[in-house]
Amino acid sequence: MRPPTASRPSTARLGRGWYLAAVLSAVLAVGMCLLGWRQADQADRINADPVKVQGTVTQLAAGTGTYSSVNYPAQGRTLTATDLWLPEESRVGDRICLEYAGDDPGAVRACGKRYPQPAGVGLARVSVPVALLLLAFSCYRIWLHRRGAGGARRSRPRTTVAFASESFGAGMPAISHGKRSRRRRKSGRRALR
């Protein structure tokens, strides 16, 4: 009786792990789709009405969590764009050609580039198919787990009956330590009297 009860929590944890993997992969796929869609939308708006300006590099990317930033004039204001494509030899204070959308000065990219942040589009192109594959595999594993759990539920009573019949057949005492059988004998004797 112990092996089935010991394996139940581990299979339950395994099932929950696949549910978590499915949810995370779905969130990743949706998030990367939104990132790619935003980049493509900004690129289309810039293409519709491009305005070229000269921006000034104010910060360079240095490791993780630090992005490059460029200040540029747009509609009488000075705006800042972060994480744009910059030439490798760029330094703080260098001038760089930028183009922004006439109706949305926040949509800006380096001149000659298709997307504002090419790295974001490349990341979306790679990560969305991987996330969808992981989601499909997780759903398949969940289906197998549920199917196996249903089969285990159906076979559990049969296993219990098999164990009970083996224990009684081997001459082992009953679970109630013989109290039940004595009562039956007494009631049987009373009935005979």
PDB file of C-alpha atoms in Angstrom:
ATOM      1  CA  MET A   1       0.000   0.000   0.000  1.00  0.00           C
ATOM      2  CA  ARG A   2       2.879   2.454   0.655  1.00  0.00           C
ATOM      3  CA  PRO A   3       4.396   2.737  -2.850  1.00  0.00           C
ATOM      4  CA  PRO A   4       1.190   4.120  -4.489  1.00  0.00           C
ATOM      5  CA  THR A   5       0.671   6.749  -1.746  1.00  0.00           C
ATOM      6  CA  ALA A   6       4.355   7.759  -1.855  1.00  0.00           C
ATOM      7  CA  SER A   7       4.291   8.285  -5.634  1.00  0.00           C
ATOM      8  CA  ARG A   8       1.085  10.358  -5.626  1.00  0.00           C
ATOM      9  CA  PRO A   9       2.592  13.676  -4.360  1.00  0.00           C
ATOM     10  CA  SER A  10       5.496  13.485  -6.827  1.00  0.00           C
ATOM     11  CA  THR A  11       3.153  12.956  -9.787  1.00  0.00           C
ATOM     12  CA  ALA A  12       0.949  15.805  -8.534  1.00  0.00           C
ATOM     13  CA  ARG A  13       4.006  18.079  -8.315  1.00  0.00           C
ATOM     14  CA  LEU A  14       5.032  16.982 -11.801  1.00  0.00           C
ATOM     15  CA  GLY A  15       1.605  17.927 -13.127  1.00  0.00           C
ATOM     16  CA  ARG A  16       1.715  21.345 -11.433  1.00  0.00           C
ATOM     17  CA  GLY A  17       5.165  21.959 -12.925  1.00  0.00           C
ATOM     18  CA  TRP A  18       3.825  21.448 -16.440  1.00  0.00           C
ATOM     19  CA  TYR A  19       0.905  23.777 -15.733  1.00  0.00           C
ATOM     20  CA  LEU A  20       3.391  26.434 -14.579  1.00  0.00           C
ATOM     21  CA  ALA A  21       5.564  25.886 -17.671  1.00  0.00           C
ATOM     22  CA  ALA A  22       2.502  26.256 -19.921  1.00  0.00           C
ATOM     23  CA  VAL A  23       1.456  29.525 -18.265  1.00  0.00           C
ATOM     24  CA  LEU A  24       4.974  31.004 -18.354  1.00  0.00           C
ATOM     25  CA  SER A  25       5.534  30.050 -21.989  1.00  0.00           C
ATOM     26  CA  ALA A  26       2.156  31.562 -22.951  1.00  0.00           C
ATOM     27  CA  VAL A  27       3.044  34.803 -21.129  1.00  0.00           C
ATOM     28  CA  LEU A  28       6.452  34.880 -22.843  1.00  0.00           C
ATOM     29  CA  ALA A  29       4.906  34.333 -26.281  1.00  0.00           C
ATOM     30  CA  VAL A  30       2.297  37.070 -25.762  1.00  0.00           C
ATOM     31  CA  GLY A  31       4.873  39.508 -24.346  1.00  0.00           C
ATOM     32  CA  MET A  32       7.318  38.981 -27.201  1.00  0.00           C
ATOM     33  CA  CYS A  33       4.495  39.297 -29.776  1.00  0.00           C
ATOM     34  CA  LEU A  34       3.532  42.652 -28.234  1.00  0.00           C
ATOM     35  CA  LEU A  35       7.173  43.799 -28.291  1.00  0.00           C
ATOM     36  CA  GLY A  36       7.563  42.874 -31.963  1.00  0.00           C
ATOM     37  CA  TRP A  37       4.198  44.425 -32.852  1.00  0.00           C
ATOM     38  CA  ARG A  38       5.129  47.700 -31.104  1.00  0.00           C
ATOM     39  CA  GLN A  39       8.440  47.898 -32.959  1.00  0.00           C
ATOM     40  CA  ALA A  40       6.754  47.209 -36.321  1.00  0.00           C
ATOM     41  CA  ASP A  41       4.015  49.760 -35.577  1.00  0.00           C
ATOM     42  CA  GLN A  42       6.566  52.461 -34.733  1.00  0.00           C
ATOM     43  CA  ALA A  43       8.554  51.644 -37.886  1.00  0.00           C
ATOM     44  CA  ASP A  44       5.394  52.004 -40.014  1.00  0.00           C
ATOM     45  CA  ARG A  45       4.561  55.357 -38.421  1.00  0.00           C
ATOM     46  CA  ILE A  46       8.087  56.644 -39.048  1.00  0.00           C
ATOM     47  CA  ASN A  47       7.921  55.450 -42.675  1.00  0.00           C
ATOM     48  CA  ALA A  48       4.592  57.265 -43.176  1.00  0.00           C
ATOM     49  CA  ASP A  49       5.957  60.723 -42.184  1.00  0.00           C
ATOM     50  CA  PRO A  50       9.717  60.728 -41.387  1.00  0.00           C
ATOM     51  CA  VAL A  51      11.368  63.808 -39.862  1.00  0.00           C
ATOM     52  CA  LYS A  52      15.186  63.782 -39.775  1.00  0.00           C
ATOM     53  CA  VAL A  53      17.062  65.430 -36.900  1.00  0.00           C
ATOM     54  CA  GLN A  54      20.510  65.317 -35.348  1.00  0.00           C
ATOM     55  CA  GLY A  55      20.621  63.773 -31.884  1.00  0.00           C
ATOM     56  CA  THR A  56      23.365  63.814 -29.256  1.00  0.00           C
ATOM     57  CA  VAL A  57      24.574  60.649 -27.506  1.00  0.00           C
ATOM     58  CA  THR A  58      24.291  61.248 -23.750  1.00  0.00           C
ATOM     59  CA  GLN A  59      24.943  57.727 -22.429  1.00  0.00           C
ATOM     60  CA  LEU A  60      26.357  54.474 -23.741  1.00  0.00           C
ATOM     61  CA  ALA A  61      25.237  50.980 -22.789  1.00  0.00           C
ATOM     62  CA  ALA A  62      27.464  49.487 -20.105  1.00  0.00           C
ATOM     63  CA  GLY A  63      26.539  45.927 -19.136  1.00  0.00           C
ATOM     64  CA  THR A  64      23.077  44.681 -18.270  1.00  0.00           C
ATOM     65  CA  GLY A  65      20.419  47.132 -17.110  1.00  0.00           C
ATOM     66  CA  THR A  66      22.182  50.206 -18.582  1.00  0.00           C
ATOM     67  CA  TYR A  67      20.981  51.403 -21.971  1.00  0.00           C
ATOM     68  CA  SER A  68      22.269  53.977 -24.393  1.00  0.00           C
ATOM     69  CA  SER A  69      20.383  57.256 -24.551  1.00  0.00           C
ATOM     70  CA  VAL A  70      20.213  59.973 -27.182  1.00  0.00           C
ATOM     71  CA  ASN A  71      18.729  63.461 -26.812  1.00  0.00           C
ATOM     72  CA  TYR A  72      17.058  64.934 -29.909  1.00  0.00           C
ATOM     73  CA  PRO A  73      14.935  67.997 -30.705  1.00  0.00           C
ATOM     74  CA  ALA A  74      11.321  67.348 -31.764  1.00  0.00           C
ATOM     75  CA  GLN A  75       8.475  69.876 -32.132  1.00  0.00           C
ATOM     76  CA  GLY A  76      10.214  72.510 -29.999  1.00  0.00           C
ATOM     77  CA  ARG A  77      11.098  70.067 -27.176  1.00  0.00           C
ATOM     78  CA  THR A  78      14.122  67.960 -26.297  1.00  0.00           C
ATOM     79  CA  LEU A  79      13.237  64.270 -26.037  1.00  0.00           C
ATOM     80  CA  THR A  80      15.331  61.286 -25.003  1.00  0.00           C
ATOM     81  CA  ALA A  81      15.412  57.930 -26.787  1.00  0.00           C
ATOM     82  CA  THR A  82      16.899  54.899 -25.048  1.00  0.00           C
ATOM     83  CA  ASP A  83      18.311  51.632 -26.335  1.00  0.00           C
ATOM     84  CA  LEU A  84      18.590  52.752 -29.954  1.00  0.00           C
ATOM     85  CA  TRP A  85      20.983  51.234 -32.424  1.00  0.00           C
ATOM     86  CA  LEU A  86      24.253  53.184 -32.272  1.00  0.00           C
ATOM     87  CA  PRO A  87      27.440  52.694 -34.292  1.00  0.00           C
ATOM     88  CA  GLU A  88      30.116  50.741 -32.414  1.00  0.00           C
ATOM     89  CA  GLU A  89      32.543  53.674 -32.416  1.00  0.00           C
ATOM     90  CA  SER A  90      29.982  56.052 -30.815  1.00  0.00           C
ATOM     91  CA  ARG A  91      31.037  58.100 -27.807  1.00  0.00           C
ATOM     92  CA  VAL A  92      29.204  60.381 -25.397  1.00  0.00           C
ATOM     93  CA  GLY A  93      28.671  63.765 -27.073  1.00  0.00           C
ATOM     94  CA  ASP A  94      28.730  62.404 -30.659  1.00  0.00           C
ATOM     95  CA  ARG A  95      26.066  63.592 -33.085  1.00  0.00           C
ATOM     96  CA  ILE A  96      23.916  60.927 -34.730  1.00  0.00           C
ATOM     97  CA  CYS A  97      21.250  61.088 -37.438  1.00  0.00           C
ATOM     98  CA  LEU A  98      17.758  60.147 -36.204  1.00  0.00           C
ATOM     99  CA  GLU A  99      14.318  60.131 -37.774  1.00  0.00           C
ATOM    100  CA  TYR A 100      11.019  60.257 -35.921  1.00  0.00           C
ATOM    101  CA  ALA A 101       7.362  60.053 -36.917  1.00  0.00           C
ATOM    102  CA  GLY A 102       5.745  63.410 -37.673  1.00  0.00           C
ATOM    103  CA  ASP A 103       2.585  62.507 -35.720  1.00  0.00           C
ATOM    104  CA  ASP A 104       4.441  60.801 -32.835  1.00  0.00           C
ATOM    105  CA  PRO A 105       7.871  62.199 -31.923  1.00  0.00           C
ATOM    106  CA  GLY A 106       8.338  59.363 -29.416  1.00  0.00           C
ATOM    107  CA  ALA A 107       8.645  56.857 -32.295  1.00  0.00           C
ATOM    108  CA  VAL A 108      12.290  57.361 -33.262  1.00  0.00           C
ATOM    109  CA  ARG A 109      15.063  55.306 -34.854  1.00  0.00           C
ATOM    110  CA  ALA A 110      18.553  55.739 -36.201  1.00  0.00           C
ATOM    111  CA  CYS A 111      18.733  56.772 -39.847  1.00  0.00           C
ATOM    112  CA  GLY A 112      19.052  53.823 -42.218  1.00  0.00           C
ATOM    113  CA  LYS A 113      17.537  51.334 -39.755  1.00  0.00           C
ATOM    114  CA  ARG A 114      14.182  49.590 -40.205  1.00  0.00           C
ATOM    115  CA  TYR A 115      13.114  49.289 -36.544  1.00  0.00           C
ATOM    116  CA  PRO A 116      13.700  51.572 -33.542  1.00  0.00           C
ATOM    117  CA  GLN A 117      15.238  48.708 -31.546  1.00  0.00           C
ATOM    118  CA  PRO A 118      16.447  45.968 -33.909  1.00  0.00           C
ATOM    119  CA  ALA A 119      17.489  43.790 -30.965  1.00  0.00           C
ATOM    120  CA  GLY A 120      13.894  43.704 -29.700  1.00  0.00           C
ATOM    121  CA  VAL A 121      12.561  42.536 -33.056  1.00  0.00           C
ATOM    122  CA  GLY A 122      15.260  39.862 -33.358  1.00  0.00           C
ATOM    123  CA  LEU A 123      14.503  38.671 -29.835  1.00  0.00           C
ATOM    124  CA  ALA A 124      10.788  38.453 -30.648  1.00  0.00           C
ATOM    125  CA  ARG A 125      11.453  36.487 -33.854  1.00  0.00           C
ATOM    126  CA  VAL A 126      13.485  33.889 -31.967  1.00  0.00           C
ATOM    127  CA  SER A 127      11.633  33.695 -28.654  1.00  0.00           C
ATOM    128  CA  VAL A 128       8.026  33.538 -29.918  1.00  0.00           C
ATOM    129  CA  PRO A 129       8.462  30.225 -31.836  1.00  0.00           C
ATOM    130  CA  VAL A 130      10.444  28.761 -28.916  1.00  0.00           C
ATOM    131  CA  ALA A 131       7.741  29.823 -26.440  1.00  0.00           C
ATOM    132  CA  LEU A 132       4.990  28.375 -28.652  1.00  0.00           C
ATOM    133  CA  LEU A 133       6.858  25.060 -28.934  1.00  0.00           C
ATOM    134  CA  LEU A 134       7.321  24.968 -25.160  1.00  0.00           C
ATOM    135  CA  LEU A 135       3.614  25.750 -24.700  1.00  0.00           C
ATOM    136  CA  ALA A 136       2.601  22.936 -27.072  1.00  0.00           C
ATOM    137  CA  PHE A 137       4.933  20.458 -25.334  1.00  0.00           C
ATOM    138  CA  SER A 138       3.658  21.512 -21.884  1.00  0.00           C
ATOM    139  CA  CYS A 139       0.041  21.059 -23.005  1.00  0.00           C
ATOM    140  CA  TYR A 140       0.912  17.603 -24.359  1.00  0.00           C
ATOM    141  CA  ARG A 141       2.554  16.631 -21.053  1.00  0.00           C
ATOM    142  CA  ILE A 142      -0.465  17.933 -19.109  1.00  0.00           C
ATOM    143  CA  TRP A 143      -2.744  15.862 -21.334  1.00  0.00           C
ATOM    144  CA  LEU A 144      -0.591  12.762 -20.705  1.00  0.00           C
ATOM    145  CA  HIS A 145      -0.529  13.472 -16.970  1.00  0.00           C
ATOM    146  CA  ARG A 146      -4.310  13.889 -16.772  1.00  0.00           C
ATOM    147  CA  ARG A 147      -4.853  10.773 -18.837  1.00  0.00           C
ATOM    148  CA  GLY A 148      -2.464   8.817 -16.610  1.00  0.00           C
ATOM    149  CA  ALA A 149      -4.071  10.190 -13.439  1.00  0.00           C
ATOM    150  CA  GLY A 150      -7.502   9.131 -14.694  1.00  0.00           C
ATOM    151  CA  GLY A 151      -6.215   5.637 -15.420  1.00  0.00           C
ATOM    152  CA  ALA A 152      -4.596   5.471 -11.981  1.00  0.00           C
ATOM    153  CA  ARG A 153      -7.898   6.456 -10.340  1.00  0.00           C
ATOM    154  CA  ARG A 154      -9.726   3.702 -12.176  1.00  0.00           C
ATOM    155  CA  SER A 155      -7.145   1.064 -11.257  1.00  0.00           C
ATOM    156  CA  ARG A 156      -6.751   2.068  -7.590  1.00  0.00           C
ATOM    157  CA  PRO A 157      -9.785   0.157  -6.215  1.00  0.00           C
ATOM    158  CA  ARG A 158      -8.731  -2.960  -8.072  1.00  0.00           C
ATOM    159  CA  THR A 159      -5.244  -2.729  -6.590  1.00  0.00           C
ATOM    160  CA  THR A 160      -6.658  -2.240  -3.094  1.00  0.00           C
ATOM    161  CA  VAL A 161      -8.941  -5.244  -3.479  1.00  0.00           C
ATOM    162  CA  ALA A 162      -6.025  -7.314  -4.743  1.00  0.00           C
ATOM    163  CA  PHE A 163      -3.922  -6.370  -1.722  1.00  0.00           C
ATOM    164  CA  ALA A 164      -6.791  -7.092   0.687  1.00  0.00           C
ATOM    165  CA  SER A 165      -7.519 -10.491  -0.804  1.00  0.00           C
ATOM    166  CA  GLU A 166      -3.829 -11.413  -0.701  1.00  0.00           C
ATOM    167  CA  SER A 167      -3.502 -10.413   2.946  1.00  0.00           C
ATOM    168  CA  PHE A 168      -6.572 -12.391   3.999  1.00  0.00           C
ATOM    169  CA  GLY A 169      -5.510 -15.328   1.897  1.00  0.00           C
ATOM    170  CA  ALA A 170      -2.116 -15.418   3.595  1.00  0.00           C
ATOM    171  CA  GLY A 171      -3.790 -15.762   7.009  1.00  0.00           C
ATOM    172  CA  MET A 172      -2.991 -12.241   8.245  1.00  0.00           C
ATOM    173  CA  PRO A 173      -5.308 -10.743  10.890  1.00  0.00           C
ATOM    174  CA  ALA A 174      -8.007  -8.326   9.800  1.00  0.00           C
ATOM    175  CA  ILE A 175      -7.598  -4.570  10.173  1.00  0.00           C
ATOM    176  CA  SER A 176      -9.817  -4.566  13.293  1.00  0.00           C
ATOM    177  CA  HIS A 177      -7.592  -7.191  14.955  1.00  0.00           C
ATOM    178  CA  GLY A 178     -10.298  -9.804  15.019  1.00  0.00           C
ATOM    179  CA  LYS A 179     -12.909  -7.752  16.973  1.00  0.00           C
ATOM    180  CA  ARG A 180     -15.299  -7.724  14.092  1.00  0.00           C
ATOM    181  CA  SER A 181     -15.115 -11.471  13.559  1.00  0.00           C
ATOM    182  CA  ARG A 182     -15.811 -12.128  17.268  1.00  0.00           C
ATOM    183  CA  ARG A 183     -18.914  -9.981  17.117  1.00  0.00           C
ATOM    184  CA  ARG A 184     -20.141 -11.961  14.185  1.00  0.00           C
ATOM    185  CA  ARG A 185     -19.575 -15.195  16.043  1.00  0.00           C
ATOM    186  CA  LYS A 186     -21.479 -13.931  19.084  1.00  0.00           C
ATOM    187  CA  SER A 187     -24.344 -12.670  17.019  1.00  0.00           C
ATOM    188  CA  GLY A 188     -24.332 -15.942  15.118  1.00  0.00           C
ATOM    189  CA  ARG A 189     -24.501 -17.932  18.374  1.00  0.00           C
ATOM    190  CA  ARG A 190     -27.320 -15.764  19.703  1.00  0.00           C
ATOM    191  CA  ALA A 191     -29.239 -16.333  16.545  1.00  0.00           C
ATOM    192  CA  LEU A 192     -28.813 -20.104  16.916  1.00  0.00           C
ATOM    193  CA  ARG A 193     -30.086 -20.045  20.507  1.00  0.00           C
TER     194      ARG A 193
END
